mmCIF file with all atom_site columns, C-alpha atoms in Angstrom:
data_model
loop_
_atom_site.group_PDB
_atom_site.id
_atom_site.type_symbol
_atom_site.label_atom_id
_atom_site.label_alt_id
_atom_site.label_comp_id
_atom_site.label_asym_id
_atom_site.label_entity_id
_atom_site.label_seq_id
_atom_site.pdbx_PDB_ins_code
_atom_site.Cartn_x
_atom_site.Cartn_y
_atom_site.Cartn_z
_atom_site.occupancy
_atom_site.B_iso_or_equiv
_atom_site.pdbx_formal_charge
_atom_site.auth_seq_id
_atom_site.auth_comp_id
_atom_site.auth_asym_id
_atom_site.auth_atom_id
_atom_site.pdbx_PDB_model_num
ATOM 1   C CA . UNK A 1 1   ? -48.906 138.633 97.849  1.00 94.00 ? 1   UNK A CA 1
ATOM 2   C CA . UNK A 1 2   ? -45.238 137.624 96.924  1.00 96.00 ? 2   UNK A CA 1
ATOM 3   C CA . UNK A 1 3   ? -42.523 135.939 99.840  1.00 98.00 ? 3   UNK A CA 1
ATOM 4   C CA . UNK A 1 4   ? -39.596 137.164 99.857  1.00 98.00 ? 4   UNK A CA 1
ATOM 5   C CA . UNK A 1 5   ? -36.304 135.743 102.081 1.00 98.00 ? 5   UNK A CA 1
ATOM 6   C CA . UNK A 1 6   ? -33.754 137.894 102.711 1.00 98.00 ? 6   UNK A CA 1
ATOM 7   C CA . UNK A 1 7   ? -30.656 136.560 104.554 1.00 97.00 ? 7   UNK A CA 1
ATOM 8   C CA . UNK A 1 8   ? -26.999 137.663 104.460 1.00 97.00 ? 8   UNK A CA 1
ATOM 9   C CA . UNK A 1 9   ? -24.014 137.046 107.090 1.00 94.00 ? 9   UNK A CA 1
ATOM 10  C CA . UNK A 1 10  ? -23.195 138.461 110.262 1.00 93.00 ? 10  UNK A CA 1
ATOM 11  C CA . UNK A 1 11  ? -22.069 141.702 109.884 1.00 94.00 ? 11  UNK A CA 1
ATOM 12  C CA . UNK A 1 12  ? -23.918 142.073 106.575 1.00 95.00 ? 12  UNK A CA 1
ATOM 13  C CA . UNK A 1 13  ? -26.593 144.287 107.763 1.00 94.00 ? 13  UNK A CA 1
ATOM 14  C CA . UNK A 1 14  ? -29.382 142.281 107.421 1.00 95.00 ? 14  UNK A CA 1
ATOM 15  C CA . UNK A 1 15  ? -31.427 144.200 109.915 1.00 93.00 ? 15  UNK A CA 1
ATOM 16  C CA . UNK A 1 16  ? -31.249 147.579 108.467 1.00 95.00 ? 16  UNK A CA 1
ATOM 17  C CA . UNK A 1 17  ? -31.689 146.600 105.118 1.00 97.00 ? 17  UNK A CA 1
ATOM 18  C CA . UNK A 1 18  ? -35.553 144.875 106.906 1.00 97.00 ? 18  UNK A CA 1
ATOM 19  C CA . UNK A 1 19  ? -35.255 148.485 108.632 1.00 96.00 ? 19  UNK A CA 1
ATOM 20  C CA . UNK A 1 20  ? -35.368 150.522 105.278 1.00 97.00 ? 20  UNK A CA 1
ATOM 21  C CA . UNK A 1 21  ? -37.760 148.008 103.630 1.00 97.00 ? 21  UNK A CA 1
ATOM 22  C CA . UNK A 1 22  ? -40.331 148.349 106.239 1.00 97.00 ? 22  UNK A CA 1
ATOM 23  C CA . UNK A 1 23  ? -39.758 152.420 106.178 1.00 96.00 ? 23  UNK A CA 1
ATOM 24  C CA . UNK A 1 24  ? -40.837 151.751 102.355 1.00 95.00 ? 24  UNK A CA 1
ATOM 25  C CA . UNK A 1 25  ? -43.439 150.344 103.931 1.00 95.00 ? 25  UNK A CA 1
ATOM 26  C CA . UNK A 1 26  ? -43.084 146.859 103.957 1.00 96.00 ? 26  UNK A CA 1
ATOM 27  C CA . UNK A 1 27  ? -43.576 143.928 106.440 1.00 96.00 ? 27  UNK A CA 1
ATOM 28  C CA . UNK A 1 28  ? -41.004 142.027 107.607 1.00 98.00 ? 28  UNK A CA 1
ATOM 29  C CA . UNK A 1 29  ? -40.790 138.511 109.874 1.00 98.00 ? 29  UNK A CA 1
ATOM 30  C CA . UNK A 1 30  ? -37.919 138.323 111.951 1.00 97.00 ? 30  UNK A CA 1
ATOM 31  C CA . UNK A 1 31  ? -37.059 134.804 111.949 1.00 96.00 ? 31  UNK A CA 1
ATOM 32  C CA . UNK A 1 32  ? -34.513 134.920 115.002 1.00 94.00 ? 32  UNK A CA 1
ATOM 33  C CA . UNK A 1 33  ? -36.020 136.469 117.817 1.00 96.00 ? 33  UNK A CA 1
ATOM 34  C CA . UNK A 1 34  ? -39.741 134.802 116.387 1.00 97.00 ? 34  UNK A CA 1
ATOM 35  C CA . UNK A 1 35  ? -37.940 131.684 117.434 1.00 96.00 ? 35  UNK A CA 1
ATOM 36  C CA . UNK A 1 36  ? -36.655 133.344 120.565 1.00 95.00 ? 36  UNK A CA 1
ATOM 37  C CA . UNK A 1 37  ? -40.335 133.917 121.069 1.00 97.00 ? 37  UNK A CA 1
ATOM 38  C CA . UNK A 1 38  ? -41.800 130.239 119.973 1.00 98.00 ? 38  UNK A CA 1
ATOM 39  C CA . UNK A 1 39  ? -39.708 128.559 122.275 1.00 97.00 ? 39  UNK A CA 1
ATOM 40  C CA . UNK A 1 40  ? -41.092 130.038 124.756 1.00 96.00 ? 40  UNK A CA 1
ATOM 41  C CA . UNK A 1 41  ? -44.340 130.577 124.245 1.00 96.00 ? 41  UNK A CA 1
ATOM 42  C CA . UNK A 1 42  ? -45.560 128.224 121.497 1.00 96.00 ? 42  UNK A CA 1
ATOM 43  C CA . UNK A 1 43  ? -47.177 125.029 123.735 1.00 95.00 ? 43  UNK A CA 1
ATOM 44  C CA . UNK A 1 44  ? -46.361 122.420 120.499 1.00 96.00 ? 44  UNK A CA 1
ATOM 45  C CA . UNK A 1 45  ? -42.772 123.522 120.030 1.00 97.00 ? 45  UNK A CA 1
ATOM 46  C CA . UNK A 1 46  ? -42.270 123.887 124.565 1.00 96.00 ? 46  UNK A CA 1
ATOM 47  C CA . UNK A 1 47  ? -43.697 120.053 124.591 1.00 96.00 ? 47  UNK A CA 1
ATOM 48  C CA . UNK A 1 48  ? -40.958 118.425 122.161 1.00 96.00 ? 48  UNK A CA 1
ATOM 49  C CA . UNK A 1 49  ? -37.574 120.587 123.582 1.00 96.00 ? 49  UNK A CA 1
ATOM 50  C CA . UNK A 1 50  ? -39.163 118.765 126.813 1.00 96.00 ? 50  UNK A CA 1
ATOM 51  C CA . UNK A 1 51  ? -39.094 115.716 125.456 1.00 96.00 ? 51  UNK A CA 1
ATOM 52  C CA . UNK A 1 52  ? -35.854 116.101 123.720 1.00 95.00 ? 52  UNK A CA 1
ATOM 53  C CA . UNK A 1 53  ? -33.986 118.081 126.797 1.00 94.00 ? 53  UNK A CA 1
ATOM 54  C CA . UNK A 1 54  ? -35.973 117.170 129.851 1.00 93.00 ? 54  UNK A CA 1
ATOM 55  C CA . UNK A 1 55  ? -38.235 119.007 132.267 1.00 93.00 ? 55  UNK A CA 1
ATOM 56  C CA . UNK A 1 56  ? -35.121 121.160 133.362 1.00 92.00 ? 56  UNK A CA 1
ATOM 57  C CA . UNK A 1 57  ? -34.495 123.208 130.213 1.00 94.00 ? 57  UNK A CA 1
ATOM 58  C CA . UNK A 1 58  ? -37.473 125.262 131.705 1.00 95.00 ? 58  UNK A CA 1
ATOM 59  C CA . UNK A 1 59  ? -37.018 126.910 134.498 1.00 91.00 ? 59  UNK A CA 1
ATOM 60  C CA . UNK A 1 60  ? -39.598 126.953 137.727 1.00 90.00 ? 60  UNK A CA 1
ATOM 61  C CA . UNK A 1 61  ? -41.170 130.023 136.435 1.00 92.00 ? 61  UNK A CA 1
ATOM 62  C CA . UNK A 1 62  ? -41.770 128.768 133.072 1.00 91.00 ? 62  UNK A CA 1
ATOM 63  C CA . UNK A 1 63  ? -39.158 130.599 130.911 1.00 94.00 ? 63  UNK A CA 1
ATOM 64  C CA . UNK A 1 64  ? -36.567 128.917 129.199 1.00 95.00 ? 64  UNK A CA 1
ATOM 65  C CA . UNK A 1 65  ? -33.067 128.194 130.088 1.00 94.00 ? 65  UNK A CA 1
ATOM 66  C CA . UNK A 1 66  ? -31.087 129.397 127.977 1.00 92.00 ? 66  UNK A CA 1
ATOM 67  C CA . UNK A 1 67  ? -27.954 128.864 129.337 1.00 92.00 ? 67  UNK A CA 1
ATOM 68  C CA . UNK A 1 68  ? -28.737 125.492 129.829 1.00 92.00 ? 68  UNK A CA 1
ATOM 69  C CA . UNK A 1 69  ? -30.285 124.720 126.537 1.00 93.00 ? 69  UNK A CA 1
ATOM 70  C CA . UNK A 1 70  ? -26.468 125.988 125.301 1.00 92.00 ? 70  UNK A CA 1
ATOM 71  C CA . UNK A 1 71  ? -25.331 123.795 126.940 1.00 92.00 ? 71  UNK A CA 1
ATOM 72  C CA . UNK A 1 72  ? -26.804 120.915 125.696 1.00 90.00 ? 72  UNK A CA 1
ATOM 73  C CA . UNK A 1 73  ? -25.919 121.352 121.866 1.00 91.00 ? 73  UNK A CA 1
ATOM 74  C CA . UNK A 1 74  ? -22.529 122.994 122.047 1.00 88.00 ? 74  UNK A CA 1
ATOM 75  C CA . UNK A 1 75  ? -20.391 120.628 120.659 1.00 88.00 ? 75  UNK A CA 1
ATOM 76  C CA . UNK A 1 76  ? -23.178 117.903 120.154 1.00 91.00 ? 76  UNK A CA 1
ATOM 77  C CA . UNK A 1 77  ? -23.958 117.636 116.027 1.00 91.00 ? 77  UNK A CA 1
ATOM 78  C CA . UNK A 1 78  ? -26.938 115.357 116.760 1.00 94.00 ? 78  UNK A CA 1
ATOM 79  C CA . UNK A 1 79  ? -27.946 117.415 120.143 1.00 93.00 ? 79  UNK A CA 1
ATOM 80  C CA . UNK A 1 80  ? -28.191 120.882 117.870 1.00 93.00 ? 80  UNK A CA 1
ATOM 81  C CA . UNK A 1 81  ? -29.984 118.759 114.739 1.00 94.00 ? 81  UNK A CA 1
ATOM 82  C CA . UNK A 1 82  ? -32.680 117.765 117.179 1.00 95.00 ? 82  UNK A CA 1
ATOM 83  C CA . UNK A 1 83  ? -33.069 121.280 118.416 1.00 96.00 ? 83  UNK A CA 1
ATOM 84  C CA . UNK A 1 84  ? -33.233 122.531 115.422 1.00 94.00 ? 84  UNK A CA 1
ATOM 85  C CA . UNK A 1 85  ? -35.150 119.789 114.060 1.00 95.00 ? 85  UNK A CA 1
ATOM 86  C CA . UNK A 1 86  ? -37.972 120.940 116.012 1.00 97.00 ? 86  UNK A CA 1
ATOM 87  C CA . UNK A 1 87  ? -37.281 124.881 116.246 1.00 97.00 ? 87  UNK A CA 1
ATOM 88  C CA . UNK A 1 88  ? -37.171 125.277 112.136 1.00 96.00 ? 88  UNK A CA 1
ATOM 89  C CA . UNK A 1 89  ? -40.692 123.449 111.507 1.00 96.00 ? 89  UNK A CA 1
ATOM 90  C CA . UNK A 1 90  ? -42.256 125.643 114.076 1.00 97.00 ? 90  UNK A CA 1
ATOM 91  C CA . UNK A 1 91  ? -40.592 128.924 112.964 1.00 97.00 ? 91  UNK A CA 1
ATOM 92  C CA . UNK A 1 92  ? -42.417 127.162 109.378 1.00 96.00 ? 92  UNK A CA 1
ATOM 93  C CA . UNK A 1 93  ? -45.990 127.133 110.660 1.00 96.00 ? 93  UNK A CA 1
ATOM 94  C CA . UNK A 1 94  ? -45.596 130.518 112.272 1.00 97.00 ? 94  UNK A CA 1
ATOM 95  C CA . UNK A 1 95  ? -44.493 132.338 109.530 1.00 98.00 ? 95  UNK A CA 1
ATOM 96  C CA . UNK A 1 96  ? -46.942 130.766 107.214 1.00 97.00 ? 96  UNK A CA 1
ATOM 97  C CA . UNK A 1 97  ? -49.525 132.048 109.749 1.00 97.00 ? 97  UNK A CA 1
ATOM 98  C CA . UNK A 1 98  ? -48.449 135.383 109.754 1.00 98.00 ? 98  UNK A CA 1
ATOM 99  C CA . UNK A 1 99  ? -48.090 135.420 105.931 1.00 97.00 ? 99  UNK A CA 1
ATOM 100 C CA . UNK A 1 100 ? -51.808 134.931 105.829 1.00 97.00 ? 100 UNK A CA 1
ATOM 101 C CA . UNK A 1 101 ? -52.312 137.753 108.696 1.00 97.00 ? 101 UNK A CA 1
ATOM 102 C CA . UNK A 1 102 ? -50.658 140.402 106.106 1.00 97.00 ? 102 UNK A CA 1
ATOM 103 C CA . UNK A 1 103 ? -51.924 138.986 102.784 1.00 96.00 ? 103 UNK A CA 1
ATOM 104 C CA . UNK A 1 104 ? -55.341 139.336 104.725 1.00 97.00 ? 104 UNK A CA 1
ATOM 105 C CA . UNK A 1 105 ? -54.729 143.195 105.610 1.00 96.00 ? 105 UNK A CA 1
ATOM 106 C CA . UNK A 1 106 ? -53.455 144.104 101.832 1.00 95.00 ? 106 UNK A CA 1
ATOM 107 C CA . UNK A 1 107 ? -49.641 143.443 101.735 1.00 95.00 ? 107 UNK A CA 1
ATOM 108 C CA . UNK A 1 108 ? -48.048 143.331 98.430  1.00 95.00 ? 108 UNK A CA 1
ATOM 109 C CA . UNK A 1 109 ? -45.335 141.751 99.774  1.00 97.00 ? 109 UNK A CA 1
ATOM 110 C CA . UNK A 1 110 ? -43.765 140.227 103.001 1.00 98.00 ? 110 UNK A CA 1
ATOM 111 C CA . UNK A 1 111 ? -39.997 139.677 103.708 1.00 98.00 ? 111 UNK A CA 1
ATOM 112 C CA . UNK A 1 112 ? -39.002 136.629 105.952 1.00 98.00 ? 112 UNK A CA 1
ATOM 113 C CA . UNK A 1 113 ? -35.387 137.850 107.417 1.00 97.00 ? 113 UNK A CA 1
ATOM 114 C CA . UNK A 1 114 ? -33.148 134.816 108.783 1.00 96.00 ? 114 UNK A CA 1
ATOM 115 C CA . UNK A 1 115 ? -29.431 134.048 108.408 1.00 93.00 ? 115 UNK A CA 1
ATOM 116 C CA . UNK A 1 116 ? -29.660 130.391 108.116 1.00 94.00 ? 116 UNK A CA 1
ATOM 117 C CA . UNK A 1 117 ? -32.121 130.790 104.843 1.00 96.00 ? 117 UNK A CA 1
ATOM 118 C CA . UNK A 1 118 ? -31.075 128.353 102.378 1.00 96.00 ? 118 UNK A CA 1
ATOM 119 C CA . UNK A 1 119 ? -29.404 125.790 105.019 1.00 93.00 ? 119 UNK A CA 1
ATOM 120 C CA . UNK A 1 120 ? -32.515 125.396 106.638 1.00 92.00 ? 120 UNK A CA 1
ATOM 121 C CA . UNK A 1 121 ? -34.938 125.251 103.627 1.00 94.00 ? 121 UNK A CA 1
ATOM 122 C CA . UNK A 1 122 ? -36.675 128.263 104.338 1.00 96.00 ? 122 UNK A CA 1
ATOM 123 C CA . UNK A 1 123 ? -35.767 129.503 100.467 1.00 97.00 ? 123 UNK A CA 1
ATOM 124 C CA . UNK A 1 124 ? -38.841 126.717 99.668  1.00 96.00 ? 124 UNK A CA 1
ATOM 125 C CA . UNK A 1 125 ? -41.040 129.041 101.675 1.00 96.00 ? 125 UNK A CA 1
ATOM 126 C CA . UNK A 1 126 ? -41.094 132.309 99.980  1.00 98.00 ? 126 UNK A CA 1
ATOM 127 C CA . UNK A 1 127 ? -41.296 133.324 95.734  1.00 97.00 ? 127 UNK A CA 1
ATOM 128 C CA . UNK A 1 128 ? -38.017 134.789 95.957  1.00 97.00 ? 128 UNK A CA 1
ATOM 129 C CA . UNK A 1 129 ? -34.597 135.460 97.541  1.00 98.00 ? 129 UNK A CA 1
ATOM 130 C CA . UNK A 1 130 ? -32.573 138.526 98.197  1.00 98.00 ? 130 UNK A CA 1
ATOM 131 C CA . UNK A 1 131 ? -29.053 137.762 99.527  1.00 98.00 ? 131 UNK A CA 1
ATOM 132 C CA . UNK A 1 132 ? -27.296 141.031 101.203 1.00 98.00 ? 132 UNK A CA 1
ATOM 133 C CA . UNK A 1 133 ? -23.521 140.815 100.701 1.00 97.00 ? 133 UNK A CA 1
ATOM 134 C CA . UNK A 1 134 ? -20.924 143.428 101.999 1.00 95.00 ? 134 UNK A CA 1
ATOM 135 C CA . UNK A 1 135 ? -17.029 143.276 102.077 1.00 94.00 ? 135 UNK A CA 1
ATOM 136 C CA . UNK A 1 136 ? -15.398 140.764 104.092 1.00 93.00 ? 136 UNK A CA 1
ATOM 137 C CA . UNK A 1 137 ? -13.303 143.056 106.530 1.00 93.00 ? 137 UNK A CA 1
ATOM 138 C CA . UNK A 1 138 ? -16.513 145.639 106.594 1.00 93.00 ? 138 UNK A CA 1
ATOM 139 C CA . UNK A 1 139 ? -18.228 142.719 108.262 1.00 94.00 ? 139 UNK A CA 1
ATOM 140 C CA . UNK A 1 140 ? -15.892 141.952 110.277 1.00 93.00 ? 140 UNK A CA 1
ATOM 141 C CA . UNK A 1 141 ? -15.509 145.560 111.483 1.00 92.00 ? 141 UNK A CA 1
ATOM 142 C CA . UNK A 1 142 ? -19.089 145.869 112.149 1.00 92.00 ? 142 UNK A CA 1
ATOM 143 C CA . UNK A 1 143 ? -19.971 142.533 114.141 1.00 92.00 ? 143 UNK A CA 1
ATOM 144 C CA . UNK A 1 144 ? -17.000 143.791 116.301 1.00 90.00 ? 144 UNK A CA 1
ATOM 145 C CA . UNK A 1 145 ? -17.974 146.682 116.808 1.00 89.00 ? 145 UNK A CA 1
ATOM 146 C CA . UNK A 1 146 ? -21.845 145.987 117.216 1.00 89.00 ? 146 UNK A CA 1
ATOM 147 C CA . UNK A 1 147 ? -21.249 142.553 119.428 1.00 88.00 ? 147 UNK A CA 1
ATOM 148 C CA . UNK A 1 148 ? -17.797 143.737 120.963 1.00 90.00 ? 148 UNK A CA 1
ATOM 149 C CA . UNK A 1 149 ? -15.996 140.727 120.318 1.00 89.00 ? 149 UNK A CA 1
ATOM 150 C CA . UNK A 1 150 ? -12.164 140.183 119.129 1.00 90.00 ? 150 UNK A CA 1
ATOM 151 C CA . UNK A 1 151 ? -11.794 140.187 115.498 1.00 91.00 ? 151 UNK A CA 1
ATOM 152 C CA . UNK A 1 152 ? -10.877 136.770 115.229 1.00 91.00 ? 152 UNK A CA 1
ATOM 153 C CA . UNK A 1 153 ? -13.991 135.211 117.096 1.00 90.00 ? 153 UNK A CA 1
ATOM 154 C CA . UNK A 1 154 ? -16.190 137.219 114.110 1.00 92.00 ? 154 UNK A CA 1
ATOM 155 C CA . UNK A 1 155 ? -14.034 135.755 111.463 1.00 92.00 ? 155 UNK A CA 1
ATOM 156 C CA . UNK A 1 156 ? -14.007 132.347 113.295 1.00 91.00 ? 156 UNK A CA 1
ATOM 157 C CA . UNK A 1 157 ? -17.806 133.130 112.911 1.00 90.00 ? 157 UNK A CA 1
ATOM 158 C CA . UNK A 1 158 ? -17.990 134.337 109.364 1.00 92.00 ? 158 UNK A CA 1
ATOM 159 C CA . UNK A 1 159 ? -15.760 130.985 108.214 1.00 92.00 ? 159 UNK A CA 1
ATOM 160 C CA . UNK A 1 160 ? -18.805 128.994 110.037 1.00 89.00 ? 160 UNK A CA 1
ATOM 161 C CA . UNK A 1 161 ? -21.281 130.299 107.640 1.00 91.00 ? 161 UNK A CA 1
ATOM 162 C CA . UNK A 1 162 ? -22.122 129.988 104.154 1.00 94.00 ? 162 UNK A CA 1
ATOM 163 C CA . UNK A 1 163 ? -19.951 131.856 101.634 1.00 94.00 ? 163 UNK A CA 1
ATOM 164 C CA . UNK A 1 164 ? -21.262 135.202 100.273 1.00 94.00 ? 164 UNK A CA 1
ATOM 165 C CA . UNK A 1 165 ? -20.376 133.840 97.010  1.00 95.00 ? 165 UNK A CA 1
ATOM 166 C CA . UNK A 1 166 ? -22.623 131.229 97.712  1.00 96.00 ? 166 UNK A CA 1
ATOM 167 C CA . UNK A 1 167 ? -25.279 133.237 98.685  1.00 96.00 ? 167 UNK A CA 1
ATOM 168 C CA . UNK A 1 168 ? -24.984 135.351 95.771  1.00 96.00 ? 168 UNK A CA 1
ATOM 169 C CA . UNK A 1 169 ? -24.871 132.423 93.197  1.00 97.00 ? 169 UNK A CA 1
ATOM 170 C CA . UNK A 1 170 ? -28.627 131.009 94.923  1.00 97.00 ? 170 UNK A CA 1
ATOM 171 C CA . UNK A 1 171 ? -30.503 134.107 95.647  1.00 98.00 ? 171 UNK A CA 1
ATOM 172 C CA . UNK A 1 172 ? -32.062 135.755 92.692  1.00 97.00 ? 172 UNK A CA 1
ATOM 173 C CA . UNK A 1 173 ? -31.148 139.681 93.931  1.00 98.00 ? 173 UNK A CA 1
ATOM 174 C CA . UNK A 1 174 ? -28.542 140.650 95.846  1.00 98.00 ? 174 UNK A CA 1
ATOM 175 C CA . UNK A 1 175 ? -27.519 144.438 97.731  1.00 98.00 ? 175 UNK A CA 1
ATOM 176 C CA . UNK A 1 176 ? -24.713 145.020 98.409  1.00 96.00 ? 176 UNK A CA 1
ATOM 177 C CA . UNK A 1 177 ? -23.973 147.326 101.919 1.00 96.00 ? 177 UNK A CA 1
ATOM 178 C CA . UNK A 1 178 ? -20.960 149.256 101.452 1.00 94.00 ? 178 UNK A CA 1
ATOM 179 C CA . UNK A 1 179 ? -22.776 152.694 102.481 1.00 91.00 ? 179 UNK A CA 1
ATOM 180 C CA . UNK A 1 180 ? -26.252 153.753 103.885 1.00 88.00 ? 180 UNK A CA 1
ATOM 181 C CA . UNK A 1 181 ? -26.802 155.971 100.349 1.00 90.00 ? 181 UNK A CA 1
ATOM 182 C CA . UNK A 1 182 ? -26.442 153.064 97.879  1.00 95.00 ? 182 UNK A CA 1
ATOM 183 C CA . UNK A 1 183 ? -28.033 150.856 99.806  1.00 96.00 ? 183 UNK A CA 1
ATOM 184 C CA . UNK A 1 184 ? -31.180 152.857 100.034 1.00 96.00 ? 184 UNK A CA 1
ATOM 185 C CA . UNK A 1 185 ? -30.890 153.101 96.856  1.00 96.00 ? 185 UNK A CA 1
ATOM 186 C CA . UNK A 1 186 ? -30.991 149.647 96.142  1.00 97.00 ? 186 UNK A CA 1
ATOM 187 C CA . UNK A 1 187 ? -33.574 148.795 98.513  1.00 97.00 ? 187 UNK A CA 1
ATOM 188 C CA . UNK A 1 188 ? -36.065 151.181 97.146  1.00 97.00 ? 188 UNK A CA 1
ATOM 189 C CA . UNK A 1 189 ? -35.688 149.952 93.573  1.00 97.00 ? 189 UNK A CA 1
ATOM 190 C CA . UNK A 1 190 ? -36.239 146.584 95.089  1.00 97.00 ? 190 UNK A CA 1
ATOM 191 C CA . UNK A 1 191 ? -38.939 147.599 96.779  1.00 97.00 ? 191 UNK A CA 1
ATOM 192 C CA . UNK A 1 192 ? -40.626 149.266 93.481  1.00 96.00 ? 192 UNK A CA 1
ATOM 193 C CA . UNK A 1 193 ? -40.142 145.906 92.018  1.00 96.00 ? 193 UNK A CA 1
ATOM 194 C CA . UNK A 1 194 ? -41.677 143.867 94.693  1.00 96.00 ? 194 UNK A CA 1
ATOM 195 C CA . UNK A 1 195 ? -44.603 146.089 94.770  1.00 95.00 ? 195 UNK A CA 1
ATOM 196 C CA . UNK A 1 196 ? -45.116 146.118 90.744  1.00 92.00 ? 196 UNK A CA 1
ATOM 197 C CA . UNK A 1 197 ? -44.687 142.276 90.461  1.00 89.00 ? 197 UNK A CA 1
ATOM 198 C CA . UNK A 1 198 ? -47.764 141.797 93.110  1.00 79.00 ? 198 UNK A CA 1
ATOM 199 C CA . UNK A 1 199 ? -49.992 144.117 91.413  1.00 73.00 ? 199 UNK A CA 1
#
């Protein structure tokens, strides 16, 4: 079974690219909301934002507090490493886990979707990388639109994040989202690919 990471920007469209993947009928791992999901429910990963943020970054009923776990980091470099020191690893184990779930039911291939791809290592964890990359006002125009939120906070956003020329220049495919035809399109004939290669 071949690993692939896919990643691109906000406004990008990440998630519909994973969307017409899996209607090709492929499997894809969410990395976000997985981590959404760890940090509340995975006991290992619950125990160390404990003992990095304290008893009170869960709330009476168990569940996380979010708001307060915000807190915490904004504006703190070291605060967010730690978090993130201990989120990433777990998001690791879980997708490696999951990998072997698929590879176990017949999956030629698996797709590991997350933003933060190549600054967070992740690349070392799959065979190959697919970078989506779209127009810089398109992006903007769409995270607006989808998050409604000014134009300048996206761009503020988008200047936060690694360049799409970067991304291009370290993944070894790109697609480029400009309209839903093309990029059909594109994903199909990277999903022929992906399929031949595992054969």
């Amino acid at each position: 079974m071949i690993r692939i990471g896919l990643t691109g920007g906000i406004g990008s469209g990440k998630s519909t690219v994973c969307r017409l993947f899996e209607e090709f009928g492929a499997r894809c791992y969410d990395s976000d909301s997985r981590a959404k999901w760890l940090m509340q429910n995975d006991e290992e990963l619950r125990a160390e934002l404990i003992a990095l943020f304290g008893e009170e970054v869960y709330g009476e009923d168990g569940s996380l507090d979010r708001a307060r776990l915000a807190a915490e980091v904004f504006g703190n470099s070291e605060r967010l490493a730690a978090l993130n020191g201990a989120v990433h690893p777990a998001v690791g184990r879980d997708w490696e886990r999951w990998c072997e779930e698929r590879e176990a039911e017949g999956a030629a291939y698996t797709i590991l979707e997350s933003a933060i791809l190549f600054d967070c290592g992740f690349d070392q964890k799959v065979d190959r990388t697919v970078a989506v990359l779209a127009p810089e006002e398109l992006r903007i125009e769409r995270a607006a639109s989808r998050d409604n939120a000014p134009t300048e906070v996206i761009r503020r956003r988008i200047e936060a994040q690694m360049s799409d020329a970067e991304r291009e220049a370290r993944a070894h495919h790109t697609i480029r989202n400009i309209d839903i035809d093309t990029l059909r399109e594109q994903v199909e004939e990277l999903h022929k690919l992906f399929s031949d290669d595992a054969q």
